[in-house]
Amino acid sequence: DAWPAQRIEGHAARNQRICCIPSQESARHQWEQYEAARAPASSTTDVALPPTHSSSFYGWSLRCLAAIPLFDANGEVLAVVKLINRQSPADKQGCWEFTRLDLTALSAFSALFACVVPSPFL
């Protein structure tokens, strides 16, 4: 299987559902440890993290992450989209986690993707 079981994207692909940091599940699987090493060397993020979600590498901090599996029409996972450090659109401030509304919209996007992949030129 191409999806690493210990990483958040592997868990999202294998279980075919959206996974998030922070969450009780992320604490149990310790997904943050795998994200810190892959963080970009520069970022404009300067929001302080709560102690339970502290993860930084070269000044970049992980506040929240959502991993969304994208399926084909047969239900096979083609890719996993990872969205990192949500910002509020109104005031451009960092948010500590993705909202239920965000996750509902991302789930709808994933469903639409499955409909479009077989016939991208409709």
Coordinates of N, CA and C in Angstrom, one line a residue:
D1 N 0.8 -1.2 0.0 CA 0.0 0.0 0.0 C 0.9 1.3 0.0
A2 N 0.5 2.2 -0.8 CA 1.3 3.5 -1.0 C 1.2 4.5 0.2
W3 N 0.2 4.3 1.0 CA -0.1 5.2 2.1 C 0.6 4.8 3.4
P4 N 1.5 5.7 3.9 CA 2.1 5.4 5.2 C 1.2 5.4 6.4
A5 N 1.1 4.3 7.1 CA 0.1 4.1 8.1 C 0.2 5.0 9.3
Q6 N 1.5 5.5 9.6 CA 1.7 6.3 10.8 C 1.4 7.8 10.5
R7 N 1.3 8.2 9.3 CA 1.1 9.6 9.0 C -0.3 9.9 8.8
I8 N -0.7 11.2 9.0 CA -2.1 11.6 8.9 C -2.7 11.3 7.5
E9 N -1.9 11.6 6.4 CA -2.5 11.3 5.1 C -2.7 9.9 4.8
G10 N -1.8 9.0 5.4 CA -2.0 7.6 5.3 C -3.3 7.1 6.0
H11 N -3.5 7.7 7.2 CA -4.7 7.3 8.0 C -6.0 7.8 7.3
A12 N -5.9 9.0 6.7 CA -7.1 9.5 6.0 C -7.4 8.6 4.7
A13 N -6.3 8.2 4.0 CA -6.5 7.4 2.8 C -7.0 6.0 3.2
R14 N -6.4 5.4 4.2 CA -6.8 4.0 4.6 C -8.2 3.9 5.2
N15 N -8.6 5.0 5.9 CA -9.9 4.9 6.6 C -10.9 5.7 5.7
Q16 N -10.5 6.3 4.6 CA -11.4 7.0 3.7 C -12.2 8.1 4.4
R17 N -11.6 8.9 5.3 CA -12.3 10.0 5.9 C -11.3 11.1 6.3
I18 N -11.9 12.3 6.5 CA -11.1 13.4 6.9 C -10.5 13.3 8.2
C19 N -9.2 13.6 8.4 CA -8.5 13.6 9.7 C -8.0 15.0 10.0
C20 N -7.9 15.3 11.2 CA -7.5 16.7 11.6 C -6.5 16.7 12.7
I21 N -5.7 17.8 12.8 CA -4.9 18.1 13.9 C -5.4 19.5 14.2
P22 N -5.7 19.9 15.4 CA -5.7 19.1 16.6 C -7.0 18.2 16.7
S23 N -6.9 17.1 17.4 CA -8.0 16.2 17.7 C -7.5 15.2 18.7
Q24 N -8.4 14.5 19.3 CA -8.0 13.4 20.2 C -7.3 12.3 19.4
E25 N -7.8 12.1 18.2 CA -7.2 11.1 17.4 C -5.8 11.4 17.0
S26 N -5.5 12.7 16.7 CA -4.2 13.1 16.3 C -3.2 13.0 17.5
A27 N -3.7 13.3 18.7 CA -2.9 13.1 19.9 C -2.5 11.6 20.1
R28 N -3.5 10.7 19.9 CA -3.3 9.3 20.1 C -2.3 8.8 19.0
H29 N -2.4 9.2 17.8 CA -1.5 8.8 16.8 C -0.2 9.6 16.6
Q30 N -0.1 10.7 17.3 CA 1.1 11.6 17.3 C 1.5 12.0 15.9
W31 N 0.5 12.5 15.1 CA 0.7 12.9 13.8 C 1.6 14.1 13.7
E32 N 1.6 15.0 14.7 CA 2.3 16.2 14.6 C 3.8 16.0 14.4
Q33 N 4.4 14.9 15.0 CA 5.8 14.7 14.9 C 6.2 14.5 13.5
Y34 N 5.4 14.0 12.6 CA 5.7 13.8 11.2 C 5.6 15.1 10.4
E35 N 4.8 16.1 10.9 CA 4.6 17.3 10.1 C 5.7 18.3 10.4
A36 N 6.3 18.3 11.6 CA 7.3 19.3 11.9 C 8.5 19.2 11.0
A37 N 8.9 18.0 10.7 CA 10.1 17.8 9.9 C 9.9 18.2 8.4
R38 N 8.7 18.3 8.0 CA 8.4 18.7 6.6 C 8.0 20.1 6.5
A39 N 8.1 20.9 7.5 CA 7.6 22.3 7.5 C 8.5 23.1 6.6
P40 N 8.0 24.1 5.9 CA 8.8 25.0 5.1 C 9.8 25.8 5.9
A41 N 10.9 26.2 5.3 CA 11.9 27.0 6.0 C 11.5 28.4 6.4
S42 N 10.6 29.0 5.6 CA 10.2 30.3 5.9 C 8.6 30.4 5.9
S43 N 8.1 31.3 6.7 CA 6.7 31.4 6.8 C 6.3 32.7 7.4
T44 N 5.1 33.2 7.1 CA 4.7 34.5 7.8 C 3.9 34.2 9.0
T45 N 3.8 33.0 9.4 CA 3.0 32.6 10.6 C 3.8 32.9 11.8
D46 N 3.2 33.7 12.7 CA 3.9 34.1 14.0 C 2.9 34.0 15.2
V47 N 1.9 33.1 15.1 CA 0.9 33.0 16.1 C 1.4 32.0 17.1
A48 N 1.4 32.3 18.4 CA 1.8 31.4 19.4 C 0.9 30.2 19.5
L49 N 1.5 29.0 19.8 CA 0.7 27.8 19.9 C 0.4 27.5 21.4
P50 N -0.8 26.8 21.6 CA -1.0 26.3 23.0 C 0.0 25.2 23.3
P51 N 0.4 25.0 24.5 CA 1.4 24.0 24.8 C 1.1 22.6 24.3
T52 N -0.1 22.2 24.2 CA -0.4 20.8 23.7 C -0.3 20.6 22.2
H53 N -0.1 21.7 21.5 CA 0.0 21.6 20.0 C 1.2 22.3 19.5
S54 N 2.3 22.3 20.3 CA 3.5 23.0 19.9 C 4.3 22.1 19.0
S55 N 4.6 22.7 17.8 CA 5.4 22.0 16.8 C 6.0 23.0 15.9
S56 N 7.3 23.2 15.9 CA 7.8 24.2 15.0 C 9.2 23.7 14.4
F57 N 9.5 24.3 13.3 CA 10.7 23.9 12.6 C 11.1 25.2 11.8
Y58 N 12.3 25.7 12.1 CA 12.7 27.0 11.5 C 11.7 28.1 11.5
G59 N 11.0 28.2 12.7 CA 10.1 29.4 12.8 C 8.7 29.1 12.3
W60 N 8.5 28.0 11.7 CA 7.1 27.7 11.2 C 6.4 26.9 12.2
S61 N 5.1 27.2 12.5 CA 4.4 26.5 13.5 C 3.1 25.9 13.0
L62 N 2.9 24.7 13.4 CA 1.7 24.0 13.0 C 0.6 24.3 14.0
R63 N -0.5 25.0 13.5 CA -1.7 25.2 14.4 C -2.7 24.2 14.2
C64 N -3.0 24.0 12.9 CA -4.1 23.0 12.6 C -3.8 22.4 11.2
L65 N -4.4 21.3 10.9 CA -4.2 20.6 9.7 C -5.4 19.7 9.4
A66 N -5.8 19.7 8.2 CA -6.9 18.8 7.7 C -6.4 18.0 6.6
A67 N -6.6 16.7 6.6 CA -6.2 15.8 5.5 C -7.5 15.2 4.9
I68 N -7.7 15.5 3.6 CA -8.9 15.1 2.9 C -8.6 14.2 1.8
P69 N -9.1 12.9 1.9 CA -8.9 12.0 0.8 C -9.8 12.3 -0.4
L70 N -9.2 12.2 -1.6 CA -10.0 12.4 -2.8 C -10.1 11.1 -3.5
F71 N -11.3 10.8 -3.9 CA -11.7 9.5 -4.5 C -12.0 9.6 -6.0
D72 N -11.9 8.4 -6.6 CA -12.4 8.3 -8.0 C -13.9 7.8 -7.9
A73 N -14.5 7.6 -9.0 CA -15.9 7.2 -9.0 C -16.1 5.8 -8.4
N74 N -15.1 5.0 -8.3 CA -15.1 3.6 -7.8 C -14.8 3.6 -6.3
G75 N -14.6 4.8 -5.7 CA -14.3 4.8 -4.3 C -12.8 4.6 -3.9
E76 N -11.9 4.5 -4.9 CA -10.5 4.4 -4.6 C -9.9 5.7 -4.3
V77 N -9.0 5.8 -3.4 CA -8.4 7.0 -3.0 C -7.3 7.3 -4.0
L78 N -7.4 8.5 -4.7 CA -6.4 8.9 -5.7 C -5.3 9.8 -5.1
A79 N -5.7 10.6 -4.1 CA -4.8 11.6 -3.5 C -5.4 12.0 -2.1
V80 N -4.5 12.7 -1.3 CA -5.0 13.3 -0.1 C -4.5 14.7 -0.1
V81 N -5.4 15.6 0.1 CA -5.1 17.0 0.2 C -4.9 17.4 1.6
K82 N -3.8 18.1 1.9 CA -3.5 18.5 3.3 C -3.6 20.0 3.3
L83 N -4.5 20.6 4.1 CA -4.6 22.0 4.3 C -4.0 22.3 5.7
I84 N -3.1 23.3 5.7 CA -2.4 23.6 7.0 C -2.7 25.1 7.4
N85 N -2.8 25.3 8.7 CA -3.0 26.6 9.4 C -4.0 27.4 8.8
R86 N -5.3 27.1 9.1 CA -6.4 27.8 8.6 C -6.4 29.3 9.1
Q87 N -6.8 30.2 8.2 CA -6.9 31.6 8.5 C -8.4 32.0 8.4
S88 N -8.8 32.9 9.3 CA -10.1 33.5 9.2 C -10.1 34.4 8.0
P89 N -11.1 34.3 7.1 CA -11.1 35.2 5.9 C -11.4 36.6 6.2
A90 N -12.1 36.9 7.3 CA -12.5 38.3 7.6 C -11.3 39.1 8.1
D91 N -10.5 38.6 9.1 CA -9.5 39.4 9.7 C -8.1 38.8 9.4
K92 N -8.0 37.7 8.6 CA -6.7 37.1 8.3 C -5.9 36.6 9.5
Q93 N -6.6 36.4 10.6 CA -6.0 35.9 11.8 C -5.9 34.3 11.8
G94 N -4.9 33.8 12.4 CA -4.8 32.3 12.5 C -5.8 31.7 13.4
C95 N -6.3 30.6 13.0 CA -7.3 29.8 13.8 C -6.7 28.6 14.4
W96 N -7.2 28.1 15.5 CA -6.6 27.0 16.2 C -7.0 25.7 15.6
E97 N -8.2 25.7 14.9 CA -8.6 24.4 14.2 C -9.6 24.7 13.2
F98 N -9.9 23.7 12.3 CA -10.9 23.8 11.3 C -12.2 23.6 11.9
T99 N -13.2 24.4 11.5 CA -14.6 24.3 12.1 C -15.4 23.2 11.4
R100 N -16.5 22.8 12.1 CA -17.3 21.8 11.5 C -17.8 22.2 10.1
L101 N -18.1 23.5 9.9 CA -18.5 24.0 8.6 C -17.4 23.8 7.6
D102 N -16.2 24.1 8.0 CA -15.0 23.9 7.1 C -15.0 22.4 6.6
L103 N -15.1 21.5 7.6 CA -15.0 20.1 7.3 C -16.2 19.6 6.4
T104 N -17.3 20.2 6.6 CA -18.5 19.8 5.8 C -18.2 20.3 4.3
A105 N -17.7 21.5 4.2 CA -17.4 22.0 2.8 C -16.3 21.1 2.2
L106 N -15.3 20.7 2.9 CA -14.2 19.9 2.4 C -14.7 18.5 2.0
S107 N -15.7 18.0 2.8 CA -16.3 16.7 2.4 C -17.1 16.8 1.1
A108 N -17.8 17.9 1.0 CA -18.5 18.2 -0.3 C -17.6 18.3 -1.5
F109 N -16.4 19.0 -1.3 CA -15.4 19.1 -2.3 C -14.9 17.7 -2.7
S110 N -14.7 16.9 -1.7 CA -14.2 15.5 -2.0 C -15.2 14.7 -2.8
A111 N -16.5 14.9 -2.5 CA -17.6 14.2 -3.2 C -17.7 14.7 -4.7
L112 N -17.5 16.0 -4.8 CA -17.6 16.6 -6.2 C -16.4 16.1 -7.0
F113 N -15.3 16.0 -6.4 CA -14.1 15.6 -7.1 C -14.3 14.2 -7.7
A114 N -14.9 13.3 -6.9 CA -15.2 11.9 -7.4 C -16.2 12.0 -8.6
C115 N -17.0 13.0 -8.7 CA -18.0 13.1 -9.8 C -17.3 13.7 -11.0
V116 N -16.3 14.5 -10.9 CA -15.7 15.2 -12.0 C -14.5 14.4 -12.6
V117 N -13.8 13.6 -11.8 CA -12.6 12.9 -12.3 C -12.9 12.0 -13.5
P118 N -14.1 11.2 -13.5 CA -14.3 10.4 -14.7 C -14.6 11.2 -16.0
S119 N -15.1 12.4 -15.9 CA -15.4 13.2 -17.1 C -15.0 14.7 -16.8
P120 N -13.7 14.9 -16.8 CA -13.3 16.3 -16.5 C -13.7 17.4 -17.5
F121 N -14.2 17.0 -18.7 CA -14.5 18.0 -19.7 C -15.9 18.3 -19.8
L122 N -16.7 17.9 -18.8 CA -18.2 18.2 -18.9 C -18.5 19.6 -18.7

